[in-house]
GROMACS .gro file of C-alpha atoms in nm:
model
  243
    1MET     CA    1   2.130   1.534   0.418
    2ARG     CA    2   2.368   1.621   0.124
    3LEU     CA    3   2.513   1.266   0.135
    4LEU     CA    4   2.166   1.113   0.117
    5LEU     CA    5   2.064   1.330  -0.177
    6SER     CA    6   2.394   1.242  -0.353
    7LEU     CA    7   2.330   0.872  -0.300
    8ILE     CA    8   1.973   0.908  -0.433
    9LEU     CA    9   2.100   1.095  -0.742
   10LEU     CA   10   2.359   0.827  -0.805
   11THR     CA   11   2.091   0.554  -0.772
   12THR     CA   12   1.872   0.739  -1.020
   13LEU     CA   13   2.154   0.757  -1.269
   14LEU     CA   14   2.255   0.396  -1.232
   15PHE     CA   15   1.914   0.233  -1.230
   16SER     CA   16   1.599   0.306  -1.427
   17ALA     CA   17   1.274   0.339  -1.229
   18ASN     CA   18   1.155  -0.001  -1.110
   19GLU     CA   19   0.869  -0.137  -1.312
   20SER     CA   20   0.842  -0.475  -1.142
   21PHE     CA   21   0.591  -0.522  -0.860
   22SER     CA   22   0.749  -0.859  -0.775
   23LYS     CA   23   1.098  -0.703  -0.757
   24SER     CA   24   0.966  -0.428  -0.531
   25LYS     CA   25   0.824  -0.682  -0.290
   26LYS     CA   26   1.159  -0.857  -0.266
   27GLN     CA   27   1.336  -0.531  -0.199
   28LEU     CA   28   1.080  -0.436   0.068
   29ARG     CA   29   1.156  -0.751   0.266
   30LYS     CA   30   1.508  -0.614   0.314
   31ILE     CA   31   1.391  -0.258   0.371
   32TYR     CA   32   1.164  -0.373   0.656
   33GLN     CA   33   1.434  -0.572   0.831
   34GLY     CA   34   1.435  -0.472   1.195
   35HIS     CA   35   1.080  -0.333   1.168
   36GLN     CA   36   0.863  -0.627   1.056
   37THR     CA   37   0.530  -0.479   1.170
   38THR     CA   38   0.203  -0.459   0.971
   39ILE     CA   39   0.056  -0.119   0.900
   40TYR     CA   40  -0.304  -0.157   1.020
   41CYS     CA   41  -0.275  -0.374   1.327
   42ASP     CA   42   0.091  -0.338   1.431
   43CYS     CA   43   0.128  -0.714   1.417
   44LYS     CA   44   0.476  -0.860   1.427
   45TYR     CA   45   0.552  -1.102   1.144
   46ASN     CA   46   0.834  -1.326   1.019
   47TYR     CA   47   0.913  -1.552   0.729
   48LYS     CA   48   1.014  -1.863   0.924
   49ASP     CA   49   0.674  -2.028   0.875
   50LYS     CA   50   0.509  -1.898   0.559
   51LYS     CA   51   0.180  -2.074   0.654
   52ASN     CA   52   0.167  -1.886   0.984
   53MET     CA   53   0.356  -1.557   0.949
   54ILE     CA   54   0.148  -1.339   1.183
   55ASP     CA   55   0.227  -1.310   1.557
   56ARG     CA   56  -0.132  -1.258   1.670
   57LYS     CA   57  -0.035  -1.225   2.035
   58SER     CA   58   0.172  -0.915   1.952
   59CYS     CA   59  -0.132  -0.722   1.835
   60GLY     CA   60  -0.449  -0.898   1.952
   61TYR     CA   61  -0.555  -0.974   1.595
   62LYS     CA   62  -0.839  -1.220   1.543
   63PRO     CA   63  -0.951  -1.308   1.190
   64ARG     CA   64  -1.298  -1.204   1.087
   65ASN     CA   65  -1.304  -1.541   0.905
   66GLU     CA   66  -1.074  -1.812   1.027
   67ARG     CA   67  -1.199  -2.033   0.746
   68THR     CA   68  -1.319  -1.973   0.390
   69LYS     CA   69  -1.673  -2.038   0.271
   70LYS     CA   70  -1.557  -2.382   0.155
   71GLY     CA   71  -1.435  -2.466   0.505
   72LYS     CA   72  -1.067  -2.439   0.426
   73VAL     CA   73  -0.818  -2.248   0.644
   74ASN     CA   74  -0.815  -1.881   0.552
   75GLN     CA   75  -0.449  -1.854   0.452
   76ARG     CA   76  -0.477  -1.476   0.403
   77ALA     CA   77  -0.537  -1.441   0.775
   78ARG     CA   78  -0.203  -1.612   0.840
   79ARG     CA   79   0.028  -1.424   0.608
   80ILE     CA   80   0.135  -1.072   0.527
   81GLU     CA   81   0.079  -0.919   0.183
   82TRP     CA   82   0.225  -0.604   0.033
   83GLU     CA   83  -0.073  -0.373   0.033
   84HIS     CA   84  -0.107  -0.091  -0.220
   85LEU     CA   85  -0.218   0.176   0.028
   86ILE     CA   86  -0.356   0.359  -0.277
   87PRO     CA   87  -0.528   0.065  -0.450
   88ALA     CA   88  -0.410  -0.018  -0.801
   89GLU     CA   89  -0.764   0.038  -0.929
   90ASN     CA   90  -0.766   0.394  -0.786
   91PHE     CA   91  -0.473   0.506  -1.003
   92GLY     CA   92  -0.527   0.246  -1.277
   93ARG     CA   93  -0.859   0.395  -1.381
   94GLN     CA   94  -0.677   0.699  -1.528
   95PHE     CA   95  -0.533   0.473  -1.800
   96ASP     CA   96  -0.719   0.370  -2.115
   97CYS     CA   97  -0.574   0.018  -2.086
   98TRP     CA   98  -0.754  -0.023  -1.752
   99ARG     CA   99  -1.092   0.105  -1.872
  100GLU     CA  100  -1.097  -0.011  -2.234
  101GLY     CA  101  -0.812  -0.256  -2.287
  102ASN     CA  102  -0.559  -0.246  -2.568
  103ALA     CA  103  -0.506  -0.414  -2.900
  104LYS     CA  104  -0.218  -0.610  -2.748
  105CYS     CA  105  -0.431  -0.732  -2.461
  106VAL     CA  106  -0.563  -1.053  -2.613
  107SER     CA  107  -0.527  -1.401  -2.463
  108SER     CA  108  -0.402  -1.705  -2.650
  109LYS     CA  109  -0.765  -1.803  -2.698
  110GLY     CA  110  -0.849  -1.465  -2.859
  111LYS     CA  111  -1.032  -1.320  -2.559
  112LYS     CA  112  -0.975  -0.948  -2.494
  113TYR     CA  113  -0.892  -0.833  -2.142
  114LYS     CA  114  -0.834  -0.502  -1.959
  115GLY     CA  115  -0.767  -0.375  -1.610
  116ARG     CA  116  -0.449  -0.451  -1.415
  117LYS     CA  117  -0.336  -0.736  -1.634
  118CYS     CA  118  -0.359  -0.527  -1.952
  119CYS     CA  119  -0.196  -0.214  -1.807
  120THR     CA  120   0.087  -0.421  -1.659
  121LYS     CA  121   0.155  -0.555  -2.006
  122VAL     CA  122   0.137  -0.238  -2.216
  123ASN     CA  123   0.179   0.079  -2.000
  124LYS     CA  124   0.524   0.174  -1.859
  125LYS     CA  125   0.390   0.453  -1.631
  126TYR     CA  126   0.130   0.217  -1.480
  127ARG     CA  127   0.403  -0.042  -1.406
  128ARG     CA  128   0.609   0.224  -1.229
  129MET     CA  129   0.309   0.329  -1.017
  130GLN     CA  130   0.223  -0.029  -0.933
  131ALA     CA  131   0.583  -0.101  -0.827
  132ASP     CA  132   0.643   0.227  -0.642
  133MET     CA  133   0.765   0.117  -0.296
  134HIS     CA  134   0.647   0.438  -0.125
  135ASN     CA  135   0.293   0.304  -0.175
  136LEU     CA  136   0.353  -0.055  -0.055
  137PHE     CA  137   0.306  -0.156   0.306
  138PRO     CA  138   0.294  -0.497   0.483
  139ALA     CA  139  -0.054  -0.581   0.594
  140VAL     CA  140  -0.237  -0.892   0.723
  141GLY     CA  141  -0.371  -1.058   0.410
  142GLU     CA  142  -0.732  -1.075   0.534
  143LEU     CA  143  -0.735  -0.698   0.595
  144ASN     CA  144  -0.584  -0.638   0.253
  145ALA     CA  145  -0.858  -0.846   0.102
  146ASP     CA  146  -1.139  -0.683   0.305
  147ARG     CA  147  -1.016  -0.333   0.241
  148SER     CA  148  -1.015  -0.407  -0.135
  149ASN     CA  149  -1.008  -0.075  -0.327
  150PHE     CA  150  -1.220   0.115  -0.066
  151LYS     CA  151  -1.134   0.473   0.025
  152PHE     CA  152  -1.042   0.569   0.381
  153ASP     CA  153  -1.319   0.714   0.595
  154PHE     CA  154  -1.310   1.016   0.827
  155GLU     CA  155  -1.431   0.815   1.122
  156LEU     CA  156  -1.191   0.634   1.351
  157ALA     CA  157  -1.191   0.257   1.361
  158LYS     CA  158  -1.288   0.072   1.679
  159PRO     CA  159  -1.174  -0.284   1.769
  160ILE     CA  160  -1.479  -0.485   1.655
  161LYS     CA  161  -1.433  -0.722   1.359
  162TYR     CA  162  -1.064  -0.819   1.399
  163GLY     CA  163  -1.008  -0.863   1.769
  164GLU     CA  164  -0.807  -0.578   1.921
  165CYS     CA  165  -0.707  -0.446   1.581
  166ARG     CA  166  -0.832  -0.094   1.517
  167PHE     CA  167  -0.940  -0.145   1.159
  168ASP     CA  168  -1.294  -0.164   1.023
  169VAL     CA  169  -1.453  -0.201   0.683
  170ASN     CA  170  -1.804  -0.087   0.588
  171PHE     CA  171  -1.872  -0.312   0.293
  172LYS     CA  172  -2.203  -0.143   0.198
  173GLN     CA  173  -2.051   0.208   0.199
  174ARG     CA  174  -1.723   0.078   0.055
  175ARG     CA  175  -1.514   0.263   0.316
  176ALA     CA  176  -1.223   0.157   0.541
  177LYS     CA  177  -1.165   0.304   0.884
  178VAL     CA  178  -0.817   0.302   1.038
  179LYS     CA  179  -0.648   0.393   1.365
  180GLU     CA  180  -0.557   0.757   1.417
  181ASP     CA  181  -0.178   0.732   1.417
  182ILE     CA  182  -0.145   0.616   1.052
  183ARG     CA  183  -0.360   0.893   0.908
  184GLY     CA  184  -0.048   1.096   0.838
  185VAL     CA  185   0.112   0.804   0.654
  186ILE     CA  186  -0.194   0.770   0.440
  187ALA     CA  187  -0.209   1.142   0.366
  188ARG     CA  188   0.154   1.174   0.264
  189ASP     CA  189   0.119   0.872   0.034
  190TYR     CA  190  -0.183   1.017  -0.149
  191LEU     CA  191  -0.025   1.365  -0.171
  192TYR     CA  192   0.294   1.203  -0.316
  193PHE     CA  193   0.102   1.014  -0.582
  194ASN     CA  194  -0.093   1.332  -0.669
  195SER     CA  195   0.233   1.525  -0.704
  196LYS     CA  196   0.446   1.268  -0.880
  197TYR     CA  197   0.199   1.095  -1.102
  198LYS     CA  198  -0.079   1.359  -1.129
  199MET     CA  199  -0.327   1.115  -0.977
  200LYS     CA  200  -0.653   1.297  -0.942
  201LEU     CA  201  -0.789   1.377  -0.594
  202SER     CA  202  -1.121   1.543  -0.522
  203LYS     CA  203  -1.131   1.876  -0.337
  204GLN     CA  204  -1.264   1.694  -0.033
  205GLU     CA  205  -0.978   1.441  -0.049
  206MET     CA  206  -0.711   1.710  -0.091
  207LYS     CA  207  -0.852   1.899   0.209
  208LYS     CA  208  -0.860   1.579   0.421
  209TYR     CA  209  -0.507   1.467   0.331
  210LYS     CA  210  -0.353   1.812   0.382
  211THR     CA  211  -0.518   1.832   0.721
  212TRP     CA  212  -0.401   1.482   0.819
  213ASN     CA  213  -0.050   1.564   0.700
  214LYS     CA  214  -0.033   1.857   0.941
  215GLN     CA  215  -0.213   1.685   1.234
  216TYR     CA  216  -0.012   1.361   1.227
  217PRO     CA  217   0.357   1.430   1.153
  218ALA     CA  218   0.595   1.155   1.044
  219ASN     CA  219   0.758   0.941   1.317
  220LYS     CA  220   1.114   0.804   1.316
  221TRP     CA  221   1.027   0.485   1.128
  222GLU     CA  222   0.835   0.666   0.851
  223ILE     CA  223   1.136   0.892   0.803
  224GLU     CA  224   1.381   0.599   0.803
  225ARG     CA  225   1.158   0.401   0.566
  226ASN     CA  226   1.153   0.690   0.325
  227LYS     CA  227   1.534   0.700   0.322
  228ARG     CA  228   1.571   0.326   0.275
  229ILE     CA  229   1.332   0.325  -0.015
  230ALA     CA  230   1.506   0.622  -0.173
  231LYS     CA  231   1.835   0.439  -0.173
  232LYS     CA  232   1.676   0.150  -0.364
  233GLN     CA  233   1.429   0.331  -0.582
  234GLY     CA  234   1.609   0.663  -0.639
  235ASN     CA  235   1.351   0.908  -0.501
  236LEU     CA  236   1.217   1.035  -0.173
  237ASN     CA  237   0.857   1.110  -0.088
  238PRO     CA  238   0.898   1.490  -0.055
  239PHE     CA  239   0.605   1.512   0.192
  240ILE     CA  240   0.815   1.324   0.454
  241PRO     CA  241   1.097   1.515   0.627
  242VAL     CA  242   1.443   1.363   0.591
  243ASN     CA  243   1.542   1.420   0.957
   0.00000   0.00000   0.00000
């Protein structure tokens, strides 16, 4: 415990907080070595064939759409993507650059822009939040796309849309349902962002995540993942025990 905290302190002193989303994704590839499994479906994946990264037999995943509306192969159903468990829009909305733009956010053609692109350019805190590895998880690309920026529902998901994968999206209600055993992971991530970055949560959300945190304690991999990220990023998620 003391050795781990010493290493984290040393990392913090030697390296500034990561502000690069692309750099975080590269580091996470190493962090997940030996545990290359997606968060929502528990699908095994590898990087040998980047056009077909998902081992569907390992999880029973079947794409909701094998092809796009234009008839092309749905590549997002064949690859993993690093999912912001707390969507960028959810924490990005607290910044003026997301809602209103910035004087520096003007294209070469003179067109003003806002949102993620603008905040990535002008806001240091936003870049740190976007690159925070505690909030990044490997997910099947199609599920990442379907989930979008929807909040998580109270109801449990049933295997309907995606083969045997217990994940569901209600597009009209803009809600995502997940399997029971990752509710604790979700809760500790939201509580961490609320604590570290002062991201606002409603009373209902706080109550839900505090309940999930108690009901679904961290497993060995979540604890190990937290330690591995801390060695790279310089901080632990304090809502996850260290042993």
